[in-house]
PDB file of C-alpha atoms in Angstrom:
ATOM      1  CA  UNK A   2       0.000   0.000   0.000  1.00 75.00           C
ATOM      2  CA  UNK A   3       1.598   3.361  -0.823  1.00 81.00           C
ATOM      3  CA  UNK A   4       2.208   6.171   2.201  1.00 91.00           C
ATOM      4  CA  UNK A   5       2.728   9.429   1.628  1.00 94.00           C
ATOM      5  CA  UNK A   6       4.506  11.907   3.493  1.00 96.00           C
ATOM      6  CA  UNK A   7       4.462  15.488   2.904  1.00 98.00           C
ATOM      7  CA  UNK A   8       6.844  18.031   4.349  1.00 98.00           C
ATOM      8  CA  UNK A   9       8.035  21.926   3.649  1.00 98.00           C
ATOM      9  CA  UNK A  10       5.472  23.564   5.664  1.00 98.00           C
ATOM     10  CA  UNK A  11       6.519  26.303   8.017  1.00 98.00           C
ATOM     11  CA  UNK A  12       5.709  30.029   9.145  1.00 98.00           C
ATOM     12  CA  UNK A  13       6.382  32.736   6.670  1.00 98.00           C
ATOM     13  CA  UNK A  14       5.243  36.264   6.459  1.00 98.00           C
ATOM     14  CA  UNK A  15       2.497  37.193   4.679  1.00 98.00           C
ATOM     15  CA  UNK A  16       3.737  37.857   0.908  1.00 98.00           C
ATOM     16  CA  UNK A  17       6.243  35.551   1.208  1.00 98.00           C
ATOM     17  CA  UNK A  18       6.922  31.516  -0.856  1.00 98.00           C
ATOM     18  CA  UNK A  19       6.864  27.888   0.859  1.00 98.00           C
ATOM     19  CA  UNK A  20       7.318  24.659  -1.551  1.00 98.00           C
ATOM     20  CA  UNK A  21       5.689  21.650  -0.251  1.00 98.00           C
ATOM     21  CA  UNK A  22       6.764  17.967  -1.083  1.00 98.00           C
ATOM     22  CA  UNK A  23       4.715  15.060  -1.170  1.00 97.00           C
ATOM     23  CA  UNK A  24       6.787  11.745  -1.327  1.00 96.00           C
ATOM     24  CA  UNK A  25       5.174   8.417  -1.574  1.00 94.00           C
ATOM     25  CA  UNK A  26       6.666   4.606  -1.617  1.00 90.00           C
ATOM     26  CA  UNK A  27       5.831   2.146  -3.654  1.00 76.00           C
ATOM     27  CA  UNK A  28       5.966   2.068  -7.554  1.00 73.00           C
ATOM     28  CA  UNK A  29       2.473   2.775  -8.321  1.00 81.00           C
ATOM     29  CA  UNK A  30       2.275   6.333  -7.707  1.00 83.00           C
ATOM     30  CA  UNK A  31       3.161   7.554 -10.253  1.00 86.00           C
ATOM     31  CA  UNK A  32       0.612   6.054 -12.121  1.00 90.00           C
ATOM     32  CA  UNK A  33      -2.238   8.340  -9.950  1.00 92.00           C
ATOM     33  CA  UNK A  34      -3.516  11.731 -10.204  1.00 95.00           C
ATOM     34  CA  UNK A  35      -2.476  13.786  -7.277  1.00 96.00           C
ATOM     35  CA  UNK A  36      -3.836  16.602  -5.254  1.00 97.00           C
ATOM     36  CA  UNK A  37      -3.087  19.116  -2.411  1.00 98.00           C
ATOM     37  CA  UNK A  38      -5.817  19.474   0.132  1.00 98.00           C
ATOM     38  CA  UNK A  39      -5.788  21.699   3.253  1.00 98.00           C
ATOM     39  CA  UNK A  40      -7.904  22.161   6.037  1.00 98.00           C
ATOM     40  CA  UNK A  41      -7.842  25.004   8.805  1.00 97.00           C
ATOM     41  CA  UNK A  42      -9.191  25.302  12.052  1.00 93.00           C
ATOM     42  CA  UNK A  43     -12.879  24.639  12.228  1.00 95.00           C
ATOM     43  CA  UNK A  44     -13.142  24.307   8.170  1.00 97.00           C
ATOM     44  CA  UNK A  45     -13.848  21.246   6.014  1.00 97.00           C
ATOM     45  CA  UNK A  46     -10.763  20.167   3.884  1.00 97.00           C
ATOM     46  CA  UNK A  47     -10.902  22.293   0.870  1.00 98.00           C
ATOM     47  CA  UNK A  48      -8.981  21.433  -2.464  1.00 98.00           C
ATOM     48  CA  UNK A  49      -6.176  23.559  -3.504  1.00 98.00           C
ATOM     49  CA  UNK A  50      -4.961  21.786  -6.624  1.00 98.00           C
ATOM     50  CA  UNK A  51      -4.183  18.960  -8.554  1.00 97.00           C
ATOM     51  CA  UNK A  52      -2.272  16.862 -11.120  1.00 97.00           C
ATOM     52  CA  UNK A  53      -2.690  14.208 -13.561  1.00 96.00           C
ATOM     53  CA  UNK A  54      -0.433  10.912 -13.319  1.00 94.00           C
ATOM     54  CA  UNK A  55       2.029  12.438 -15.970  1.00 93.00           C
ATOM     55  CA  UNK A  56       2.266  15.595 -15.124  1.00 92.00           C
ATOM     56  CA  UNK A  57       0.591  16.976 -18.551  1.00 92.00           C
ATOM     57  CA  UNK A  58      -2.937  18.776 -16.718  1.00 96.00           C
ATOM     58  CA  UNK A  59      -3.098  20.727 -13.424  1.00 97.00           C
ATOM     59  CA  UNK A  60      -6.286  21.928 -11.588  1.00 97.00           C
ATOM     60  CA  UNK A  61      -6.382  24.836  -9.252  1.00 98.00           C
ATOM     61  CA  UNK A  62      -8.412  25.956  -6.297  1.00 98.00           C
ATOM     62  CA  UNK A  63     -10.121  29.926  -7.135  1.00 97.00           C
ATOM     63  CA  UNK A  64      -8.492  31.019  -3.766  1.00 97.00           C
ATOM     64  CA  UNK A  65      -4.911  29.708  -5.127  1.00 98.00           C
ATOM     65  CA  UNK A  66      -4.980  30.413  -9.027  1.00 98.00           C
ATOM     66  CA  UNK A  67      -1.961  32.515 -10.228  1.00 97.00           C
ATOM     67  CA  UNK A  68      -0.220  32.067  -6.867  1.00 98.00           C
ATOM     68  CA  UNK A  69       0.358  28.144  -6.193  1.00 98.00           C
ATOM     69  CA  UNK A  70       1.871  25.858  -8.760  1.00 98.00           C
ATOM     70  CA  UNK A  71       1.287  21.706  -8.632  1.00 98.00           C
ATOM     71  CA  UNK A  72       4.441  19.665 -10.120  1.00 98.00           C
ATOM     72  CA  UNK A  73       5.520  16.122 -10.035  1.00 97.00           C
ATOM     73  CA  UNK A  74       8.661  14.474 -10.525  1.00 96.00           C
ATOM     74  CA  UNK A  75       7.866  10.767 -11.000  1.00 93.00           C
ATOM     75  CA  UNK A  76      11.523   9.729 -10.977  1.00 92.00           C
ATOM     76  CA  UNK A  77      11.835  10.816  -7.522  1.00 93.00           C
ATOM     77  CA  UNK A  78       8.307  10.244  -6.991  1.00 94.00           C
ATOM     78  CA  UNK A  79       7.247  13.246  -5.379  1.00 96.00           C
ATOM     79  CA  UNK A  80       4.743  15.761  -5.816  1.00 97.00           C
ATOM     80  CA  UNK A  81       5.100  19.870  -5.220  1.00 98.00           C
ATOM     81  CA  UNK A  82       2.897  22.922  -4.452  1.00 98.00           C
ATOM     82  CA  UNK A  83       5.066  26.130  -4.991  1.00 98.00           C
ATOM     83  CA  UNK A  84       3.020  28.783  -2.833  1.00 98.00           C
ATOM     84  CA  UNK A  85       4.147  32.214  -3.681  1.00 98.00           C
ATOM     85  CA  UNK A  86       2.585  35.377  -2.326  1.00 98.00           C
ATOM     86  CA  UNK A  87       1.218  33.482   0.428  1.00 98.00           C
ATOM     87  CA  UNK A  88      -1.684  35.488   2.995  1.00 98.00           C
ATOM     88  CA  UNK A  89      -2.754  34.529   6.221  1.00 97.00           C
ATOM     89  CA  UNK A  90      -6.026  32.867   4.919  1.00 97.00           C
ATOM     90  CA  UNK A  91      -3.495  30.448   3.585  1.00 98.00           C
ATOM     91  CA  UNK A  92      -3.215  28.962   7.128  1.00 98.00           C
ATOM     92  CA  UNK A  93      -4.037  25.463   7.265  1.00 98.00           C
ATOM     93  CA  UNK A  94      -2.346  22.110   7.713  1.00 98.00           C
ATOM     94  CA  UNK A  95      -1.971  20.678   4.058  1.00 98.00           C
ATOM     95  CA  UNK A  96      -2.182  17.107   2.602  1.00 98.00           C
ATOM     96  CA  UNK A  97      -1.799  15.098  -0.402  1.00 97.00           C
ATOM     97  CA  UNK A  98      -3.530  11.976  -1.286  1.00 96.00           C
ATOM     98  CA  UNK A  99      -3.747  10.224  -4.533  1.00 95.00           C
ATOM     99  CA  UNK A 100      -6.799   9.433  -7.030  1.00 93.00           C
ATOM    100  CA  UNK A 101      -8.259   7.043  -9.642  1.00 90.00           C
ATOM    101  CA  UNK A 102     -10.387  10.170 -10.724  1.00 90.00           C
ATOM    102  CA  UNK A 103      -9.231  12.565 -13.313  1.00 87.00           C
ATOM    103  CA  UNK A 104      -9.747  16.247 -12.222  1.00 89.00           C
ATOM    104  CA  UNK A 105     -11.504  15.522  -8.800  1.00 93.00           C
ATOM    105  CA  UNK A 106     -11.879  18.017  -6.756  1.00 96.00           C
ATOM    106  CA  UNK A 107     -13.918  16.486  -3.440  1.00 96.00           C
ATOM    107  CA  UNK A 108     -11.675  14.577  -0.652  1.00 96.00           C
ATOM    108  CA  UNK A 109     -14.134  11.771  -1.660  1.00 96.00           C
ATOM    109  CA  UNK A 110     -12.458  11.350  -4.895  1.00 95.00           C
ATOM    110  CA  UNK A 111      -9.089  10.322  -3.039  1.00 95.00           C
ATOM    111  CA  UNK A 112      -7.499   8.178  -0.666  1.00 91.00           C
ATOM    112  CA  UNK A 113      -3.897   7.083   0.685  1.00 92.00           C
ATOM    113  CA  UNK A 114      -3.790  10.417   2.601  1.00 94.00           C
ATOM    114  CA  UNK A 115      -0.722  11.713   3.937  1.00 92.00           C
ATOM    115  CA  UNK A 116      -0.555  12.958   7.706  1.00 95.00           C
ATOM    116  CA  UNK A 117      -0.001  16.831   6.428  1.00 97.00           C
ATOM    117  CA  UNK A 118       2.745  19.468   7.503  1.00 98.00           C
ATOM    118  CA  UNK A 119       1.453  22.690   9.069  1.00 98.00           C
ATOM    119  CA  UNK A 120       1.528  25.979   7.115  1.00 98.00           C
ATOM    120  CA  UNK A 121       1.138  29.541   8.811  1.00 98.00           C
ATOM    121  CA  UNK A 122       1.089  33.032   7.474  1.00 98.00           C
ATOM    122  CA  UNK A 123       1.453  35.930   9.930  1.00 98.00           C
ATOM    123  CA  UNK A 124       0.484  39.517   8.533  1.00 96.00           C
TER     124      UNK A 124
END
């Protein structure tokens, strides 16, 4: 069964850039879609993006278009979110999980859920 484990998260000012991982085991990742979830503080888990087993399609969250940016490097098997101009409604811990489901954007649509790495954004 594949894990994942995602790490990079951090406190950063308000404006400034994080770059999450997400690095599973096991061969058959890279043959998944892959998205980035987070979930603050009394919220459901909301999507933030996602990308297709070869790289070749993303899908973005409204709140994060034109400042995050999914990625995947299957060699290493790992998955990115580049989070540039980041604002303290950004705050959330974030996770990664793996789907059968092209462009899915509910936490339904997933599983094999990582344990998340805690991002916060002070103004």
């Amino acid at each position: 069964q594949v894990q994942l484990v995602e790490s990079g998260g951090g406190l950063v000012q308000a404006g400034g850039s994080l770059r999450l991982s997400c690095t599973a085991s096991g061969r058959t990742f890279r043959t998944y879609n892959t998205g980035w979830f987070r979930q603050a503080p009394g919220k459901e888990r909301e999507f933030v993006a996602s990308i297709t087993s070869g790289g070749g399609s993303t899908l973005y969250g409204d709140s994060v278009k034109g400042r995050f940016t999914i990625s995947r490097d299957n060699a290493k098997n790992t998955v990115y979110l580049q989070m540039n101009n980041l604002k303290p409604e950004d705050t959330a811990v974030y996770y990664c999980a793996r789907s059968s489901i092209l462009r899915g954007t509910e936490p339904r649509n997933y599983d094999s859920w990582g344990q998340g790495t805690q991002v916060t954004v002070s103004p």
